[in-house]
Amino acid sequence: MKSCIFAYKHKAILPSASQSFYDNMKEPNQHTFEDQFQARIDAEERIEPKDWMPEKYRKTLIRQISQHAHSEIVGMLPEGNWVTRAPSLRRKVALLAKVQDEAGHGLYLYGAAETLGAERDDLLDELHTGKAKYSSIFNYPTLSWADIGAIGWLVDGAAIMNQVPLCRCSYGPYARAMVRVCKEESFHQRQGYEIMLTLARGSEAQKQMAQDALNRWWWPSLMMFGPSDKDSKHTAQSMAWKIKRFTNDELRQRFVDITAPQAEFLGLTIPDEDLRYNAETGHYEFGAINWDEFWQVVSGDGPCNRQRLKARRKAHEEGAWVRDAAVAYAEKRRQRKAAAAQQQQVA
Amino acid sequence: MTLTEAKFEYLLRLGDNALILGHRLSEWCGHGPILEQDIAITNIALDQVGQARSLLQYAAEVEGKGRSEDDLAYTRDVMQFRNLLLVEQPNEDFAYTIVRQFLFDNFNFLLHQALTQSKDEHLRAIAEKSLKEITYHLRYSSEWMIRLGDGTEESHQKMQTALDDLFIYSGELTSPDEVDQQMHEAGIGPDLDRLKPAYDQKVKDILAEATLQLPEVKYMQSGGKDGRMHTEHLGFILAELQFVQRAYPGMEW
Ligand SMILES: [Fe+2]
Ligand SMILES: [Fe+2]
Ligand SMILES: [Fe+2]
């Protein structure tokens, strides 16, 4: 049973000592610090919250970790959409547990961002105002039960591809969060594939449902790896800092190589006429990605961007009185305890 | 009613309570007031749907007509459901959800505590496992009753409103009928009349700590556990819950 005590206001673990040290630092020393920092990275040392780090490294990580956290939370919505309609009690339990895992991932990740001095409230504000991004895949609708299978198989599958290398990320708290997350994601992936397998082995209608889901989720899944390397503005620096270990295109290729045979095993057709195995390279070649669609969804105009943000904002706004009450009650309790202690002293 | 028929009815009651309330709680998934409580509510939903599975499996076995847990959950209509009216009431807001949960958990805890003494071995085993979970549910809902009741002016108001609306459904929980009586006589279930004082006392204690007023109720509503008259909400729950099985009958999922 996970802890359910009201644990909202985490104290951010601010690297206070080294932070003031950094603030007082004079320009000429900057290079030395950055060189030493890079040397540690090159030696595969883990950077911990209290260690000195370049401001850009901190900012890059906060951006990436919070985007990741938001993706977990927004990602609960398309799948949550089928929790009340899951076709059997066994599936209902499994889906609920899965979506709950995603909430847990969000929690660890917000926690990891807080070790860098970010506040969860501020990060949530950025999500709610549309300033922060989250994975564009979650802006697509879940229209049938097969979509739950397709998301587990493809979306969790792609997430694993992205996240396994993050377990070796140079920033310690992020890397450690990813180790936990990856274990659960691979369970989700197998579960999703098993749903697809059941449908693919089922009636004609079920098979069609599975094929339709694959048709809709395939290309958005490939887009999950982000823009192609030549258009990715953060890749080079992130690789040098060992936040990233592989480029977007490398990871995307690996995903296609693993997933294409799985689709074949299911007896389903990947919606790409150009998809073929190249025996010489040992890789699958695949067709051109519609980057216009990618940028459209990323910039807020995908099929469900508005609904997703609206749902998150609504939950947050309607929950305000609950959070306020919990804070007020905790304060009352503290005061009552203090008063009781004082009375005891008097007596 | 034969003993087997009565036992089937009784197991449906237990199973349907767990299923319908678990379903209601699962509607919160992804929409909770804060991430930690989203997770907590989903935990309770998971426990309850899990309990529903054990209970409905056993009910199907007792019925002996070759039905499965899913047949019972997905192919019965409103009139065949045996859950309490309380658990089918809508989530509305977090206050209604917590009040509904507390009123139910308080009963469910006492019931399952008693069921761990049941002469029915299978039911006793289910109850022993569930009691651990329900003990936690009751602690959770009690704490939130107090926290929100004694929180801010606004939260206090919301909780009192929810309590005033939902309390009319609490009478059914501890009022025994023929099936309850038959189960009690067979040593399978407890005497509800004997649970009632403990139930009322706990309500009194928690409301006092939560600074909430016990609503004055002239008439309690009933008709859920005997299937005589559910509220209109149950039909919509089933429309959603059963959609896939109804649209594509007889398939493996
Ligand atoms: Fe996740
Ligand atoms: Fe993830
Ligand atoms: Fe996942």
JSON list of N, CA, C and O in Angstrom, two decimals, chain B residues 121-162:
[
{"chain": "B", "resi": 121, "resn": "GLU", "atom": "N", "xyz": [-16.18, -21.35, 5.18]},
{"chain": "B", "resi": 121, "resn": "GLU", "atom": "CA", "xyz": [-14.72, -21.28, 5.15]},
{"chain": "B", "resi": 121, "resn": "GLU", "atom": "C", "xyz": [-14.20, -20.34, 4.05]},
{"chain": "B", "resi": 121, "resn": "GLU", "atom": "O", "xyz": [-13.29, -19.55, 4.26]},
{"chain": "B", "resi": 122, "resn": "HIS", "atom": "N", "xyz": [-14.81, -20.48, 2.87]},
{"chain": "B", "resi": 122, "resn": "HIS", "atom": "CA", "xyz": [-14.38, -19.69, 1.72]},
{"chain": "B", "resi": 122, "resn": "HIS", "atom": "C", "xyz": [-14.60, -18.19, 1.98]},
{"chain": "B", "resi": 122, "resn": "HIS", "atom": "O", "xyz": [-13.71, -17.36, 1.76]},
{"chain": "B", "resi": 123, "resn": "LEU", "atom": "N", "xyz": [-15.78, -17.87, 2.47]},
{"chain": "B", "resi": 123, "resn": "LEU", "atom": "CA", "xyz": [-16.09, -16.47, 2.76]},
{"chain": "B", "resi": 123, "resn": "LEU", "atom": "C", "xyz": [-15.17, -15.93, 3.87]},
{"chain": "B", "resi": 123, "resn": "LEU", "atom": "O", "xyz": [-14.72, -14.78, 3.82]},
{"chain": "B", "resi": 124, "resn": "ARG", "atom": "N", "xyz": [-14.89, -16.79, 4.83]},
{"chain": "B", "resi": 124, "resn": "ARG", "atom": "CA", "xyz": [-14.01, -16.37, 5.93]},
{"chain": "B", "resi": 124, "resn": "ARG", "atom": "C", "xyz": [-12.62, -16.01, 5.38]},
{"chain": "B", "resi": 124, "resn": "ARG", "atom": "O", "xyz": [-12.03, -15.01, 5.76]},
{"chain": "B", "resi": 125, "resn": "ALA", "atom": "N", "xyz": [-12.14, -16.83, 4.45]},
{"chain": "B", "resi": 125, "resn": "ALA", "atom": "CA", "xyz": [-10.81, -16.57, 3.88]},
{"chain": "B", "resi": 125, "resn": "ALA", "atom": "C", "xyz": [-10.80, -15.24, 3.10]},
{"chain": "B", "resi": 125, "resn": "ALA", "atom": "O", "xyz": [-9.87, -14.44, 3.23]},
{"chain": "B", "resi": 126, "resn": "ILE", "atom": "N", "xyz": [-11.86, -15.01, 2.33]},
{"chain": "B", "resi": 126, "resn": "ILE", "atom": "CA", "xyz": [-11.95, -13.73, 1.59]},
{"chain": "B", "resi": 126, "resn": "ILE", "atom": "C", "xyz": [-11.98, -12.57, 2.58]},
{"chain": "B", "resi": 126, "resn": "ILE", "atom": "O", "xyz": [-11.29, -11.56, 2.42]},
{"chain": "B", "resi": 127, "resn": "ALA", "atom": "N", "xyz": [-12.78, -12.73, 3.63]},
{"chain": "B", "resi": 127, "resn": "ALA", "atom": "CA", "xyz": [-12.95, -11.64, 4.61]},
{"chain": "B", "resi": 127, "resn": "ALA", "atom": "C", "xyz": [-11.62, -11.33, 5.31]},
{"chain": "B", "resi": 127, "resn": "ALA", "atom": "O", "xyz": [-11.30, -10.17, 5.56]},
{"chain": "B", "resi": 128, "resn": "GLU", "atom": "N", "xyz": [-10.87, -12.37, 5.63]},
{"chain": "B", "resi": 128, "resn": "GLU", "atom": "CA", "xyz": [-9.61, -12.15, 6.33]},
{"chain": "B", "resi": 128, "resn": "GLU", "atom": "C", "xyz": [-8.65, -11.31, 5.47]},
{"chain": "B", "resi": 128, "resn": "GLU", "atom": "O", "xyz": [-8.00, -10.40, 5.95]},
{"chain": "B", "resi": 129, "resn": "LYS", "atom": "N", "xyz": [-8.63, -11.65, 4.20]},
{"chain": "B", "resi": 129, "resn": "LYS", "atom": "CA", "xyz": [-7.75, -10.91, 3.29]},
{"chain": "B", "resi": 129, "resn": "LYS", "atom": "C", "xyz": [-8.26, -9.47, 3.12]},
{"chain": "B", "resi": 129, "resn": "LYS", "atom": "O", "xyz": [-7.48, -8.52, 3.17]},
{"chain": "B", "resi": 130, "resn": "SER", "atom": "N", "xyz": [-9.57, -9.33, 2.95]},
{"chain": "B", "resi": 130, "resn": "SER", "atom": "CA", "xyz": [-10.14, -8.00, 2.69]},
{"chain": "B", "resi": 130, "resn": "SER", "atom": "C", "xyz": [-10.05, -7.09, 3.91]},
{"chain": "B", "resi": 130, "resn": "SER", "atom": "O", "xyz": [-9.91, -5.88, 3.77]},
{"chain": "B", "resi": 131, "resn": "LEU", "atom": "N", "xyz": [-10.15, -7.70, 5.09]},
{"chain": "B", "resi": 131, "resn": "LEU", "atom": "CA", "xyz": [-10.21, -6.88, 6.30]},
{"chain": "B", "resi": 131, "resn": "LEU", "atom": "C", "xyz": [-8.98, -5.98, 6.45]},
{"chain": "B", "resi": 131, "resn": "LEU", "atom": "O", "xyz": [-9.10, -4.83, 6.87]},
{"chain": "B", "resi": 132, "resn": "LYS", "atom": "N", "xyz": [-7.83, -6.49, 6.06]},
{"chain": "B", "resi": 132, "resn": "LYS", "atom": "CA", "xyz": [-6.60, -5.68, 6.13]},
{"chain": "B", "resi": 132, "resn": "LYS", "atom": "C", "xyz": [-6.77, -4.44, 5.28]},
{"chain": "B", "resi": 132, "resn": "LYS", "atom": "O", "xyz": [-6.41, -3.34, 5.67]},
{"chain": "B", "resi": 133, "resn": "GLU", "atom": "N", "xyz": [-7.30, -4.64, 4.07]},
{"chain": "B", "resi": 133, "resn": "GLU", "atom": "CA", "xyz": [-7.47, -3.52, 3.16]},
{"chain": "B", "resi": 133, "resn": "GLU", "atom": "C", "xyz": [-8.53, -2.55, 3.68]},
{"chain": "B", "resi": 133, "resn": "GLU", "atom": "O", "xyz": [-8.33, -1.33, 3.67]},
{"chain": "B", "resi": 134, "resn": "ILE", "atom": "N", "xyz": [-9.63, -3.10, 4.17]},
{"chain": "B", "resi": 134, "resn": "ILE", "atom": "CA", "xyz": [-10.74, -2.26, 4.62]},
{"chain": "B", "resi": 134, "resn": "ILE", "atom": "C", "xyz": [-10.34, -1.46, 5.86]},
{"chain": "B", "resi": 134, "resn": "ILE", "atom": "O", "xyz": [-10.79, -0.33, 6.05]},
{"chain": "B", "resi": 135, "resn": "THR", "atom": "N", "xyz": [-9.51, -2.04, 6.70]},
{"chain": "B", "resi": 135, "resn": "THR", "atom": "CA", "xyz": [-9.02, -1.33, 7.88]},
{"chain": "B", "resi": 135, "resn": "THR", "atom": "C", "xyz": [-8.30, -0.05, 7.44]},
{"chain": "B", "resi": 135, "resn": "THR", "atom": "O", "xyz": [-8.51, 1.03, 8.00]},
{"chain": "B", "resi": 136, "resn": "TYR", "atom": "N", "xyz": [-7.51, -0.20, 6.41]},
{"chain": "B", "resi": 136, "resn": "TYR", "atom": "CA", "xyz": [-6.82, 0.98, 5.87]},
{"chain": "B", "resi": 136, "resn": "TYR", "atom": "C", "xyz": [-7.81, 1.96, 5.24]},
{"chain": "B", "resi": 136, "resn": "TYR", "atom": "O", "xyz": [-7.70, 3.18, 5.45]},
{"chain": "B", "resi": 137, "resn": "HIS", "atom": "N", "xyz": [-8.80, 1.46, 4.50]},
{"chain": "B", "resi": 137, "resn": "HIS", "atom": "CA", "xyz": [-9.78, 2.35, 3.86]},
{"chain": "B", "resi": 137, "resn": "HIS", "atom": "C", "xyz": [-10.48, 3.20, 4.93]},
{"chain": "B", "resi": 137, "resn": "HIS", "atom": "O", "xyz": [-10.68, 4.40, 4.75]},
{"chain": "B", "resi": 138, "resn": "LEU", "atom": "N", "xyz": [-10.87, 2.53, 6.02]},
{"chain": "B", "resi": 138, "resn": "LEU", "atom": "CA", "xyz": [-11.60, 3.26, 7.07]},
{"chain": "B", "resi": 138, "resn": "LEU", "atom": "C", "xyz": [-10.71, 4.32, 7.71]},
{"chain": "B", "resi": 138, "resn": "LEU", "atom": "O", "xyz": [-11.17, 5.42, 8.01]},
{"chain": "B", "resi": 139, "resn": "ARG", "atom": "N", "xyz": [-9.45, 3.99, 7.88]},
{"chain": "B", "resi": 139, "resn": "ARG", "atom": "CA", "xyz": [-8.54, 4.98, 8.46]},
{"chain": "B", "resi": 139, "resn": "ARG", "atom": "C", "xyz": [-8.41, 6.18, 7.51]},
{"chain": "B", "resi": 139, "resn": "ARG", "atom": "O", "xyz": [-8.48, 7.33, 7.93]},
{"chain": "B", "resi": 140, "resn": "TYR", "atom": "N", "xyz": [-8.27, 5.88, 6.24]},
{"chain": "B", "resi": 140, "resn": "TYR", "atom": "CA", "xyz": [-8.12, 6.94, 5.24]},
{"chain": "B", "resi": 140, "resn": "TYR", "atom": "C", "xyz": [-9.37, 7.83, 5.21]},
{"chain": "B", "resi": 140, "resn": "TYR", "atom": "O", "xyz": [-9.26, 9.06, 5.29]},
{"chain": "B", "resi": 141, "resn": "SER", "atom": "N", "xyz": [-10.54, 7.23, 5.11]},
{"chain": "B", "resi": 141, "resn": "SER", "atom": "CA", "xyz": [-11.75, 8.07, 4.97]},
{"chain": "B", "resi": 141, "resn": "SER", "atom": "C", "xyz": [-12.05, 8.80, 6.27]},
{"chain": "B", "resi": 141, "resn": "SER", "atom": "O", "xyz": [-12.52, 9.94, 6.25]},
{"chain": "B", "resi": 142, "resn": "SER", "atom": "N", "xyz": [-11.75, 8.18, 7.42]},
{"chain": "B", "resi": 142, "resn": "SER", "atom": "CA", "xyz": [-11.96, 8.87, 8.69]},
{"chain": "B", "resi": 142, "resn": "SER", "atom": "C", "xyz": [-11.07, 10.10, 8.80]},
{"chain": "B", "resi": 142, "resn": "SER", "atom": "O", "xyz": [-11.51, 11.18, 9.20]},
{"chain": "B", "resi": 143, "resn": "GLU", "atom": "N", "xyz": [-9.80, 9.91, 8.44]},
{"chain": "B", "resi": 143, "resn": "GLU", "atom": "CA", "xyz": [-8.86, 11.04, 8.51]},
{"chain": "B", "resi": 143, "resn": "GLU", "atom": "C", "xyz": [-9.30, 12.19, 7.62]},
{"chain": "B", "resi": 143, "resn": "GLU", "atom": "O", "xyz": [-9.21, 13.36, 8.01]},
{"chain": "B", "resi": 144, "resn": "TRP", "atom": "N", "xyz": [-9.79, 11.86, 6.43]},
{"chain": "B", "resi": 144, "resn": "TRP", "atom": "CA", "xyz": [-10.21, 12.93, 5.53]},
{"chain": "B", "resi": 144, "resn": "TRP", "atom": "C", "xyz": [-11.53, 13.56, 5.95]},
{"chain": "B", "resi": 144, "resn": "TRP", "atom": "O", "xyz": [-11.77, 14.75, 5.69]},
{"chain": "B", "resi": 145, "resn": "MET", "atom": "N", "xyz": [-12.39, 12.79, 6.62]},
{"chain": "B", "resi": 145, "resn": "MET", "atom": "CA", "xyz": [-13.61, 13.38, 7.20]},
{"chain": "B", "resi": 145, "resn": "MET", "atom": "C", "xyz": [-13.21, 14.50, 8.15]},
{"chain": "B", "resi": 145, "resn": "MET", "atom": "O", "xyz": [-13.74, 15.62, 8.10]},
{"chain": "B", "resi": 146, "resn": "ILE", "atom": "N", "xyz": [-12.24, 14.19, 9.01]},
{"chain": "B", "resi": 146, "resn": "ILE", "atom": "CA", "xyz": [-11.81, 15.15, 10.03]},
{"chain": "B", "resi": 146, "resn": "ILE", "atom": "C", "xyz": [-11.07, 16.33, 9.39]},
{"chain": "B", "resi": 146, "resn": "ILE", "atom": "O", "xyz": [-11.34, 17.49, 9.68]},
{"chain": "B", "resi": 147, "resn": "ARG", "atom": "N", "xyz": [-10.16, 16.01, 8.50]},
{"chain": "B", "resi": 147, "resn": "ARG", "atom": "CA", "xyz": [-9.35, 17.03, 7.87]},
{"chain": "B", "resi": 147, "resn": "ARG", "atom": "C", "xyz": [-10.21, 18.04, 7.10]},
{"chain": "B", "resi": 147, "resn": "ARG", "atom": "O", "xyz": [-10.02, 19.25, 7.21]},
{"chain": "B", "resi": 148, "resn": "LEU", "atom": "N", "xyz": [-11.19, 17.55, 6.36]},
{"chain": "B", "resi": 148, "resn": "LEU", "atom": "CA", "xyz": [-12.01, 18.46, 5.55]},
{"chain": "B", "resi": 148, "resn": "LEU", "atom": "C", "xyz": [-13.12, 19.09, 6.39]},
{"chain": "B", "resi": 148, "resn": "LEU", "atom": "O", "xyz": [-13.49, 20.25, 6.19]},
{"chain": "B", "resi": 149, "resn": "GLY", "atom": "N", "xyz": [-13.65, 18.32, 7.35]},
{"chain": "B", "resi": 149, "resn": "GLY", "atom": "CA", "xyz": [-14.69, 18.88, 8.22]},
{"chain": "B", "resi": 149, "resn": "GLY", "atom": "C", "xyz": [-14.13, 20.02, 9.05]},
{"chain": "B", "resi": 149, "resn": "GLY", "atom": "O", "xyz": [-14.76, 21.06, 9.22]},
{"chain": "B", "resi": 150, "resn": "ASP", "atom": "N", "xyz": [-12.94, 19.82, 9.58]},
{"chain": "B", "resi": 150, "resn": "ASP", "atom": "CA", "xyz": [-12.31, 20.81, 10.46]},
{"chain": "B", "resi": 150, "resn": "ASP", "atom": "C", "xyz": [-11.21, 21.58, 9.73]},
{"chain": "B", "resi": 150, "resn": "ASP", "atom": "O", "xyz": [-10.26, 22.06, 10.33]},
{"chain": "B", "resi": 151, "resn": "GLY", "atom": "N", "xyz": [-11.31, 21.70, 8.40]},
{"chain": "B", "resi": 151, "resn": "GLY", "atom": "CA", "xyz": [-10.28, 22.40, 7.63]},
{"chain": "B", "resi": 151, "resn": "GLY", "atom": "C", "xyz": [-10.58, 23.88, 7.52]},
{"chain": "B", "resi": 151, "resn": "GLY", "atom": "O", "xyz": [-10.35, 24.64, 8.45]},
{"chain": "B", "resi": 152, "resn": "THR", "atom": "N", "xyz": [-11.13, 24.29, 6.39]},
{"chain": "B", "resi": 152, "resn": "THR", "atom": "CA", "xyz": [-11.51, 25.69, 6.19]},
{"chain": "B", "resi": 152, "resn": "THR", "atom": "C", "xyz": [-13.04, 25.81, 6.27]},
{"chain": "B", "resi": 152, "resn": "THR", "atom": "O", "xyz": [-13.75, 24.81, 6.27]},
{"chain": "B", "resi": 153, "resn": "GLU", "atom": "N", "xyz": [-13.51, 27.03, 6.29]},
{"chain": "B", "resi": 153, "resn": "GLU", "atom": "CA", "xyz": [-14.95, 27.28, 6.28]},
{"chain": "B", "resi": 153, "resn": "GLU", "atom": "C", "xyz": [-15.59, 26.61, 5.06]},
{"chain": "B", "resi": 153, "resn": "GLU", "atom": "O", "xyz": [-16.62, 25.94, 5.14]},
{"chain": "B", "resi": 154, "resn": "GLU", "atom": "N", "xyz": [-14.92, 26.79, 3.92]},
{"chain": "B", "resi": 154, "resn": "GLU", "atom": "CA", "xyz": [-15.43, 26.23, 2.67]},
{"chain": "B", "resi": 154, "resn": "GLU", "atom": "C", "xyz": [-15.49, 24.70, 2.70]},
{"chain": "B", "resi": 154, "resn": "GLU", "atom": "O", "xyz": [-16.50, 24.09, 2.31]},
{"chain": "B", "resi": 155, "resn": "SER", "atom": "N", "xyz": [-14.43, 24.09, 3.18]},
{"chain": "B", "resi": 155, "resn": "SER", "atom": "CA", "xyz": [-14.40, 22.62, 3.18]},
{"chain": "B", "resi": 155, "resn": "SER", "atom": "C", "xyz": [-15.44, 22.09, 4.17]},
{"chain": "B", "resi": 155, "resn": "SER", "atom": "O", "xyz": [-16.09, 21.08, 3.92]},
{"chain": "B", "resi": 156, "resn": "HIS", "atom": "N", "xyz": [-15.60, 22.80, 5.27]},
{"chain": "B", "resi": 156, "resn": "HIS", "atom": "CA", "xyz": [-16.60, 22.40, 6.27]},
{"chain": "B", "resi": 156, "resn": "HIS", "atom": "C", "xyz": [-18.01, 22.42, 5.66]},
{"chain": "B", "resi": 156, "resn": "HIS", "atom": "O", "xyz": [-18.77, 21.47, 5.80]},
{"chain": "B", "resi": 157, "resn": "GLN", "atom": "N", "xyz": [-18.29, 23.49, 4.96]},
{"chain": "B", "resi": 157, "resn": "GLN", "atom": "CA", "xyz": [-19.60, 23.62, 4.28]},
{"chain": "B", "resi": 157, "resn": "GLN", "atom": "C", "xyz": [-19.85, 22.49, 3.31]},
{"chain": "B", "resi": 157, "resn": "GLN", "atom": "O", "xyz": [-20.91, 21.88, 3.28]},
{"chain": "B", "resi": 158, "resn": "LYS", "atom": "N", "xyz": [-18.84, 22.24, 2.49]},
{"chain": "B", "resi": 158, "resn": "LYS", "atom": "CA", "xyz": [-18.98, 21.19, 1.47]},
{"chain": "B", "resi": 158, "resn": "LYS", "atom": "C", "xyz": [-19.22, 19.82, 2.12]},
{"chain": "B", "resi": 158, "resn": "LYS", "atom": "O", "xyz": [-20.00, 19.02, 1.62]},
{"chain": "B", "resi": 159, "resn": "MET", "atom": "N", "xyz": [-18.52, 19.57, 3.20]},
{"chain": "B", "resi": 159, "resn": "MET", "atom": "CA", "xyz": [-18.66, 18.27, 3.86]},
{"chain": "B", "resi": 159, "resn": "MET", "atom": "C", "xyz": [-20.05, 18.15, 4.50]},
{"chain": "B", "resi": 159, "resn": "MET", "atom": "O", "xyz": [-20.68, 17.09, 4.43]},
{"chain": "B", "resi": 160, "resn": "GLN", "atom": "N", "xyz": [-20.52, 19.23, 5.10]},
{"chain": "B", "resi": 160, "resn": "GLN", "atom": "CA", "xyz": [-21.84, 19.17, 5.73]},
{"chain": "B", "resi": 160, "resn": "GLN", "atom": "C", "xyz": [-22.92, 18.93, 4.68]},
{"chain": "B", "resi": 160, "resn": "GLN", "atom": "O", "xyz": [-23.84, 18.15, 4.88]},
{"chain": "B", "resi": 161, "resn": "THR", "atom": "N", "xyz": [-22.78, 19.61, 3.53]},
{"chain": "B", "resi": 161, "resn": "THR", "atom": "CA", "xyz": [-23.74, 19.43, 2.44]},
{"chain": "B", "resi": 161, "resn": "THR", "atom": "C", "xyz": [-23.75, 17.98, 1.95]},
{"chain": "B", "resi": 161, "resn": "THR", "atom": "O", "xyz": [-24.81, 17.38, 1.76]},
{"chain": "B", "resi": 162, "resn": "ALA", "atom": "N", "xyz": [-22.57, 17.44, 1.77]},
{"chain": "B", "resi": 162, "resn": "ALA", "atom": "CA", "xyz": [-22.46, 16.05, 1.29]},
{"chain": "B", "resi": 162, "resn": "ALA", "atom": "C", "xyz": [-23.08, 15.10, 2.31]},
{"chain": "B", "resi": 162, "resn": "ALA", "atom": "O", "xyz": [-23.84, 14.18, 1.95]}
]
